[in-house]
CSV table of C-alpha atoms in Angstrom, one decimal:
chain,number,residue,atom,x,y,z
D,1,ILE,CA,100.2,70.7,104.6
D,2,GLU,CA,97.2,71.2,103.6
D,3,LYS,CA,94.9,74.8,102.7
D,4,GLY,CA,93.3,74.4,106.2
D,5,GLY,CA,90.1,76.2,104.5
D,6,PHE,CA,91.9,79.4,102.8
D,7,PRO,CA,91.6,79.6,99.1
D,8,HIS,CA,95.9,80.5,98.8
D,9,PHE,CA,98.7,79.2,100.7
D,10,MET,CA,99.3,82.6,100.7
D,11,LEU,CA,96.1,83.9,102.7
D,12,LYS,CA,96.7,80.5,105.7
D,13,GLU,CA,100.8,81.7,106.3
D,14,ILE,CA,99.7,85.5,106.9
D,15,PHE,CA,96.9,84.6,108.7
D,16,GLU,CA,99.4,82.5,111.0
D,17,GLN,CA,101.6,84.8,111.9
D,18,PRO,CA,100.1,84.6,115.7
D,19,GLU,CA,101.3,81.9,116.2
D,20,THR,CA,104.2,81.9,113.7
D,21,ILE,CA,105.3,85.1,116.2
D,22,LYS,CA,104.8,83.2,119.6
D,23,ASN,CA,107.2,80.2,118.2
D,24,ALA,CA,109.7,82.9,117.1
D,25,MET,CA,109.9,84.5,121.0
D,26,ARG,CA,108.7,80.5,122.5
D,27,GLY,CA,111.2,79.3,126.0
D,28,ARG,CA,113.6,81.9,124.6
D,29,LEU,CA,112.2,85.1,126.6
D,30,ILE,CA,112.6,85.7,130.7
D,31,PRO,CA,110.3,88.3,132.0
D,32,ALA,CA,111.6,88.3,135.7
D,33,THR,CA,114.3,89.8,134.6
D,34,GLY,CA,113.6,91.3,131.5
D,35,ASP,CA,116.9,88.7,129.2
D,36,VAL,CA,116.3,86.8,126.9
D,37,ARG,CA,117.7,83.2,126.4
D,38,LEU,CA,119.4,82.5,122.6
D,39,GLY,CA,120.8,79.0,123.4
D,40,GLY,CA,122.0,78.8,119.6
D,41,LEU,CA,124.2,81.7,119.5
D,42,ASP,CA,126.5,79.4,121.3
D,43,MET,CA,128.4,82.7,122.6
D,44,THR,CA,129.4,83.0,126.3
D,45,GLU,CA,129.3,86.4,128.4
D,46,GLU,CA,132.4,87.4,127.0
D,47,GLN,CA,132.6,86.1,124.0
D,48,LEU,CA,128.7,88.8,123.0
D,49,ARG,CA,130.5,91.4,125.2
D,50,ASP,CA,133.9,91.3,122.8
D,51,VAL,CA,131.3,92.1,119.5
D,52,LYS,CA,132.8,95.0,118.0
D,53,ARG,CA,130.2,94.8,114.8
D,54,ILE,CA,127.4,93.2,113.5
D,55,LEU,CA,127.3,92.3,109.9
D,56,LEU,CA,123.8,91.2,108.2
D,57,ILE,CA,123.6,89.5,104.8
D,58,GLY,CA,120.3,88.5,103.1
D,59,CYS,CA,118.5,88.4,99.9
D,60,GLY,CA,115.3,89.8,98.8
D,61,THR,CA,112.6,90.0,101.8
D,62,SER,CA,115.8,88.5,104.3
D,63,TRP,CA,117.2,91.6,103.5
D,64,HIS,CA,114.6,94.0,104.6
D,65,ALA,CA,113.9,91.8,107.3
D,66,GLY,CA,118.2,92.9,107.8
D,67,LEU,CA,117.3,96.4,107.7
D,68,ILE,CA,115.2,96.7,110.4
D,69,GLY,CA,117.8,94.7,111.8
D,70,GLU,CA,119.5,97.0,111.8
D,71,TYR,CA,117.3,100.0,113.2
D,72,MET,CA,116.9,97.7,115.9
D,73,ILE,CA,120.5,96.4,116.8
D,74,GLU,CA,122.2,100.1,116.4
D,75,GLU,CA,119.4,101.3,118.8
D,76,LYS,CA,119.0,99.5,121.5
D,77,THR,CA,123.0,98.3,121.6
D,78,ARG,CA,124.9,100.4,119.7
D,79,ILE,CA,127.2,98.0,117.6
D,80,PRO,CA,127.4,99.2,114.5
D,81,VAL,CA,125.5,96.9,112.0
D,82,GLU,CA,125.3,96.5,108.4
D,83,VAL,CA,122.7,94.7,106.0
D,84,GLU,CA,124.8,93.5,102.5
D,85,TYR,CA,122.9,92.2,99.8
D,86,ALA,CA,124.5,88.7,99.7
D,87,SER,CA,124.4,88.6,96.1
D,88,GLU,CA,126.7,92.1,96.4
D,89,PHE,CA,129.1,90.6,99.3
D,90,ARG,CA,130.0,87.6,97.6
D,91,TYR,CA,132.2,89.8,95.0
D,92,ARG,CA,133.6,91.7,95.8
D,93,ASN,CA,136.3,92.5,98.9
D,94,PRO,CA,134.5,92.6,102.1
D,95,VAL,CA,136.5,94.3,105.0
D,96,ILE,CA,135.9,91.1,108.2
D,97,GLU,CA,137.4,92.6,110.9
D,98,GLU,CA,138.0,91.3,114.6
D,99,GLY,CA,135.2,91.2,116.6
D,100,THR,CA,133.1,90.8,113.3
D,101,VAL,CA,130.0,88.9,113.4
D,102,VAL,CA,127.6,88.1,110.8
D,103,PHE,CA,124.5,86.5,110.7
D,104,ALA,CA,122.9,85.3,107.4
D,105,ILE,CA,119.5,85.3,106.9
D,106,SER,CA,117.2,82.3,104.6
D,107,GLN,CA,113.9,81.0,105.5
D,108,SER,CA,114.8,77.8,103.4
D,109,GLY,CA,118.5,77.8,104.5
D,110,GLU,CA,119.7,77.3,101.0
D,111,THR,CA,119.9,80.4,99.3
D,112,VAL,CA,123.0,79.8,97.1
D,113,ASP,CA,123.9,83.5,97.1
D,114,THR,CA,123.6,83.8,101.7
D,115,LEU,CA,124.8,80.7,101.2
D,116,ALA,CA,128.0,81.7,99.2
D,117,ALA,CA,128.2,84.7,100.9
D,118,LEU,CA,128.7,82.9,104.5
D,119,ARG,CA,131.2,80.8,103.2
D,120,GLU,CA,133.0,83.8,102.1
D,121,ALA,CA,133.1,86.2,105.6
D,122,GLU,CA,133.7,82.4,107.5
D,123,LYS,CA,137.4,82.2,104.7
D,124,ARG,CA,137.9,86.0,106.5
D,125,GLY,CA,138.0,84.5,109.6
D,126,ALA,CA,133.8,86.3,110.3
D,127,ARG,CA,131.8,84.2,113.6
D,128,CYS,CA,128.9,82.6,110.9
D,129,MET,CA,125.8,83.0,112.2
D,130,GLY,CA,122.7,81.6,110.6
D,131,ILE,CA,119.1,82.8,111.3
D,132,CYS,CA,117.2,79.7,109.4
D,133,ASN,CA,113.6,78.4,109.5
D,134,VAL,CA,114.9,75.0,107.8
D,135,VAL,CA,116.0,72.5,110.4
D,136,GLY,CA,118.9,71.4,109.2
D,137,SER,CA,119.3,73.3,105.8
D,138,THR,CA,123.1,74.1,104.3
D,139,ILE,CA,123.2,77.2,106.2
D,140,ALA,CA,122.0,75.9,109.8
D,141,ARG,CA,125.2,73.3,109.0
D,142,GLU,CA,127.8,75.4,107.6
D,143,SER,CA,127.4,78.4,110.1
D,144,HIS,CA,129.2,78.2,113.5
D,145,ALA,CA,125.7,78.2,115.1
D,146,GLY,CA,122.7,80.4,114.8
D,147,VAL,CA,119.0,80.5,115.9
D,148,TYR,CA,115.8,78.9,114.4
D,149,ILE,CA,112.6,81.4,113.7
D,150,HIS,CA,110.2,78.1,113.9
D,151,ALA,CA,108.0,79.5,111.7
D,152,GLY,CA,107.4,75.7,110.2
D,153,PRO,CA,106.9,75.0,106.2
D,154,GLU,CA,106.6,78.4,104.3
D,155,ILE,CA,104.8,77.0,101.2
D,156,GLY,CA,103.5,79.8,99.0
D,157,VAL,CA,106.2,81.4,97.2
D,158,ALA,CA,106.2,85.3,98.9
D,159,SER,CA,107.3,85.0,102.0
D,160,THR,CA,104.3,86.1,105.4
D,161,LYS,CA,105.0,84.8,107.8
D,162,ALA,CA,109.1,84.0,107.8
D,163,PHE,CA,109.6,87.4,107.1
D,164,THR,CA,107.9,88.5,110.9
D,165,SER,CA,109.5,85.9,112.4
D,166,GLN,CA,113.0,87.3,111.0
D,167,ILE,CA,112.1,90.7,112.7
D,168,THR,CA,111.0,88.9,115.9
D,169,VAL,CA,114.2,86.9,116.2
D,170,LEU,CA,116.3,89.8,115.3
D,171,ALA,CA,114.1,92.1,118.6
D,172,LEU,CA,115.4,88.9,120.7
D,173,LEU,CA,119.2,89.4,119.5
D,174,ALA,CA,119.1,93.1,119.9
D,175,LEU,CA,117.3,92.8,123.4
D,176,VAL,CA,120.6,90.0,124.1
D,177,PHE,CA,123.7,92.5,123.0
D,178,GLY,CA,121.7,95.2,124.7
D,179,ARG,CA,121.1,93.7,127.7
D,180,LEU,CA,124.9,93.0,128.7
D,181,ARG,CA,125.5,97.2,127.2
D,182,THR,CA,123.0,99.6,127.5
D,183,ILE,CA,119.7,97.7,128.2
D,184,SER,CA,118.6,97.8,131.6
D,185,SER,CA,116.7,95.2,133.6
D,186,SER,CA,113.3,97.5,133.5
D,187,GLU,CA,113.8,98.2,130.2
D,188,GLY,CA,114.4,94.6,129.2
D,189,GLN,CA,111.2,94.2,131.2
D,190,LYS,CA,109.0,96.6,128.9
D,191,ILE,CA,110.4,95.2,125.6
D,192,ILE,CA,109.8,91.5,126.8
D,193,GLN,CA,106.0,93.1,127.5
D,194,ALA,CA,105.7,94.9,124.7
D,195,LEU,CA,107.0,91.6,122.8
D,196,MET,CA,104.5,89.5,124.2
D,197,ARG,CA,102.0,91.8,123.2
D,198,VAL,CA,102.3,91.6,119.4
D,199,PRO,CA,101.0,88.0,118.7
D,200,ASP,CA,97.3,89.1,119.8
D,201,GLN,CA,98.0,93.0,118.3
D,202,VAL,CA,98.5,90.5,114.7
D,203,ALA,CA,95.9,88.8,115.6
D,204,GLU,CA,93.9,91.8,115.7
D,205,ILE,CA,95.1,93.7,112.3
D,206,LEU,CA,94.1,90.5,110.5
D,207,THR,CA,90.8,90.9,111.4
D,208,MET,CA,90.3,94.3,108.9
D,209,HIS,CA,91.0,91.8,106.3
D,210,GLU,CA,87.4,92.1,104.8
D,211,GLU,CA,88.2,95.8,104.9
D,212,ILE,CA,91.6,95.6,103.2
D,213,ARG,CA,89.7,93.6,100.6
D,214,LYS,CA,87.6,96.7,99.0
D,215,ILE,CA,90.5,99.1,99.7
D,216,ALA,CA,92.3,96.4,96.6
D,217,GLU,CA,88.7,96.8,95.0
D,218,GLU,CA,89.5,100.4,94.3
D,219,TYR,CA,92.9,100.2,93.4
D,220,TYR,CA,93.8,96.7,91.6
D,221,HIS,CA,93.6,98.7,88.2
D,222,HIS,CA,95.8,100.7,88.9
D,223,ASN,CA,99.7,100.5,87.4
D,224,ASN,CA,101.7,101.5,89.7
D,225,PHE,CA,102.0,101.7,93.4
D,226,LEU,CA,104.3,104.0,96.0
D,227,TYR,CA,105.5,103.0,99.9
D,228,LEU,CA,106.5,105.0,101.5
D,229,GLY,CA,107.8,104.8,105.6
D,230,ARG,CA,110.9,106.1,107.8
D,231,GLY,CA,113.3,105.1,110.0
D,232,ALA,CA,112.6,101.4,110.4
D,233,ASN,CA,109.3,101.4,109.0
D,234,TYR,CA,111.8,102.5,105.4
D,235,PRO,CA,112.1,98.4,105.0
D,236,VAL,CA,108.6,97.7,105.3
D,237,ALA,CA,107.8,100.1,102.4
D,238,LEU,CA,110.4,98.4,100.2
D,239,GLU,CA,108.6,95.2,102.0
D,240,GLY,CA,105.2,96.3,101.4
D,241,ALA,CA,106.5,97.2,97.1
D,242,LEU,CA,108.5,94.1,96.5
D,243,LYS,CA,105.2,91.2,98.0
D,244,LEU,CA,103.0,93.4,95.0
D,245,LYS,CA,104.8,93.1,92.5
D,246,GLU,CA,106.2,89.9,93.4
D,247,ILE,CA,102.7,88.4,93.1
D,248,SER,CA,100.6,91.1,90.8
D,249,TYR,CA,103.0,92.3,88.7
D,250,LEU,CA,102.9,95.7,89.1
D,251,HIS,CA,105.3,98.4,89.1
D,252,ALA,CA,105.1,99.5,92.7
D,253,GLU,CA,108.9,101.1,94.8
D,254,GLY,CA,109.6,101.8,98.5
D,255,TYR,CA,111.0,104.8,99.2
D,256,PRO,CA,112.4,106.7,101.9
D,257,ALA,CA,109.6,109.3,103.1
D,258,ALA,CA,111.7,112.1,103.4
D,259,GLU,CA,113.3,110.9,99.5
D,260,MET,CA,110.3,111.0,97.7
D,261,LYS,CA,111.4,114.8,96.8
D,262,HIS,CA,114.4,114.7,95.3
D,263,GLY,CA,112.8,112.6,92.3
D,264,PRO,CA,109.2,110.8,92.8
D,265,ILE,CA,107.9,113.5,93.4
D,266,ALA,CA,107.5,114.0,90.0
D,267,LEU,CA,105.3,111.0,89.1
D,268,ILE,CA,102.7,111.8,92.0
D,269,ASP,CA,99.3,112.5,90.6
D,270,GLU,CA,95.4,111.4,91.1
D,271,ASN,CA,96.8,108.2,88.9
D,272,MET,CA,99.6,107.5,91.7
D,273,PRO,CA,98.2,105.4,95.2
D,274,VAL,CA,100.6,106.6,97.5
D,275,VAL,CA,101.1,103.4,100.7
D,276,PHE,CA,101.9,105.8,104.2
D,277,ILE,CA,103.5,103.8,107.2
D,278,CYS,CA,102.8,106.4,109.0
D,279,PRO,CA,102.5,104.8,112.7
D,280,HIS,CA,102.4,107.4,116.5
D,281,ASP,CA,107.0,106.7,116.3
D,282,ASN,CA,109.2,109.1,116.7
D,283,ALA,CA,109.2,110.5,112.8
D,284,TYR,CA,105.7,110.6,112.9
D,285,GLN,CA,105.2,114.9,112.6
D,286,LYS,CA,107.7,114.4,109.7
D,287,ILE,CA,106.2,112.1,107.6
D,288,VAL,CA,103.1,114.3,108.1
D,289,GLY,CA,104.5,116.7,106.4
D,290,ASN,CA,105.3,113.9,103.4
D,291,ILE,CA,101.1,113.2,103.9
D,292,CYS,CA,100.7,117.1,102.8
D,293,GLU,CA,102.8,116.9,100.0
D,294,VAL,CA,101.0,114.1,98.0
D,295,LYS,CA,97.3,115.0,99.4
D,296,ALA,CA,98.6,118.8,97.1
D,297,ARG,CA,99.3,117.0,93.7
D,298,LYS,CA,96.0,115.2,93.9
D,299,GLY,CA,97.8,111.5,94.7
D,300,LYS,CA,95.6,108.7,96.7
D,301,ILE,CA,96.9,108.0,99.7
D,302,ILE,CA,96.0,105.3,101.7
D,303,ALA,CA,97.9,104.9,105.3
D,304,ILE,CA,99.0,102.9,108.2
D,305,THR,CA,98.4,104.1,111.7
D,306,ASN,CA,97.4,104.0,114.6
D,307,GLU,CA,93.6,104.2,116.4
D,308,GLY,CA,92.5,107.7,117.3
D,309,ASN,CA,95.1,109.4,114.7
D,310,SER,CA,92.2,112.0,113.5
D,311,GLU,CA,95.2,113.8,111.5
D,312,VAL,CA,95.9,111.5,109.1
D,313,VAL,CA,91.9,110.8,109.0
D,314,GLU,CA,91.5,114.1,107.3
D,315,MET,CA,94.2,114.1,105.0
D,316,ALA,CA,94.2,110.3,103.6
D,317,ASP,CA,91.7,108.9,101.3
D,318,HIS,CA,91.9,105.1,103.7
D,319,VAL,CA,93.3,104.9,106.7
D,320,ILE,CA,94.2,100.7,108.1
D,321,TYR,CA,94.5,101.0,111.6
D,322,ILE,CA,97.3,98.7,113.5
D,323,PRO,CA,97.6,98.7,117.5
D,324,ARG,CA,100.3,101.2,119.4
D,325,THR,CA,103.4,99.8,120.1
D,326,LEU,CA,107.3,100.4,120.9
D,327,ASP,CA,108.2,102.9,118.2
D,328,PHE,CA,110.9,99.0,117.1
D,329,LEU,CA,108.4,96.5,117.0
D,330,TYR,CA,106.2,98.9,114.5
D,331,PRO,CA,107.5,96.7,111.3
D,332,ILE,CA,106.1,93.8,112.4
D,333,LEU,CA,102.5,95.1,113.1
D,334,ALA,CA,102.7,97.8,109.8
D,335,VAL,CA,103.4,95.0,107.4
D,336,ILE,CA,100.7,92.6,107.8
D,337,PRO,CA,97.9,95.6,106.1
D,338,LEU,CA,100.3,95.5,103.1
D,339,GLN,CA,100.5,91.7,102.9
D,340,LEU,CA,97.2,91.7,103.2
D,341,LEU,CA,96.2,94.2,100.4
D,342,ALA,CA,99.7,92.9,98.0
D,343,TYR,CA,97.5,88.9,98.2
D,344,HIS,CA,94.0,91.0,97.9
D,345,ILE,CA,95.4,93.2,94.6
D,346,ALA,CA,97.1,90.1,92.5
D,347,VAL,CA,93.9,88.2,93.5
D,348,LEU,CA,91.6,90.0,91.8
D,349,ARG,CA,94.2,90.8,88.8
D,350,GLY,CA,93.8,87.0,88.0
D,351,CYS,CA,97.6,86.2,89.5
D,352,ASN,CA,98.5,82.9,90.6
D,353,VAL,CA,99.5,84.0,93.7
D,354,ASP,CA,100.8,80.8,95.6
D,355,GLN,CA,103.5,80.6,92.8
D,356,PRO,CA,104.4,83.6,90.8
């Protein structure tokens, strides 16, 4: 385990993501039929069809991955999905009905709250699965079955590559359940083709590393940041804010963009950088309205959008471009610039990035 020429493990792990995302999919995609094979689930087609509710539990970054998974799975399968903080789940009286499957999401497979929540769910009769990175970890051993994300060792305390691998695995899960319910073979093929393009698209975003560092130079002295997104990109806003808080000790908040006017708008002025995650998805026109509101209050706007988007370019102070993909896969691409932005701001502020 070495830094491989990078100044920090965190930067090395950010740059490993084209490979780690590929590893999360390796040997699991069947492009010819639009299917996914996840042998670790250890469930028959009949058992998969009998699932009536999915519960995703995790802490911190893993919880954010679960929120994205909720959008993915509900959209593609129509199965109700709930996402729970593991630390809250274990201390209340959760409802576990027949047909409930619980997925415990944890990079290390040792997160104490997540493990305790998994044991609580097992006690109540749920079928429990792990989504882990570390082979042979406690969650991997104690769950009935599960899926490894194959991201390799993550040394930096702030999770980066594990997050994108978790989302990738959740997308595969959505396809597994969806193909038995609502997704046709041709739609499955289309999703798989889009997934196969993601590693190269991530590599393309990483070439903007220097450009993002220059944006960080302009904003590292600010003390407050607001991150806004809609739909599946709202959890990306939460994750972007968490990364910044975690390694640079700045105050940052992630919000659903539409909720900005229910309070946070009062804080927006020329000293408040606002990061918008606004790719050309089905919520794009709505988020443009939110950008106008921030612009009217002289907020500094950093926008993450698609190439050729002249509308946002006119309003934003800085634009970071990401390639086009399917709406529900945008979170994997959109989080990469946020990881780099947090990293560079922390370095400029003289923080210990790997061990905050």
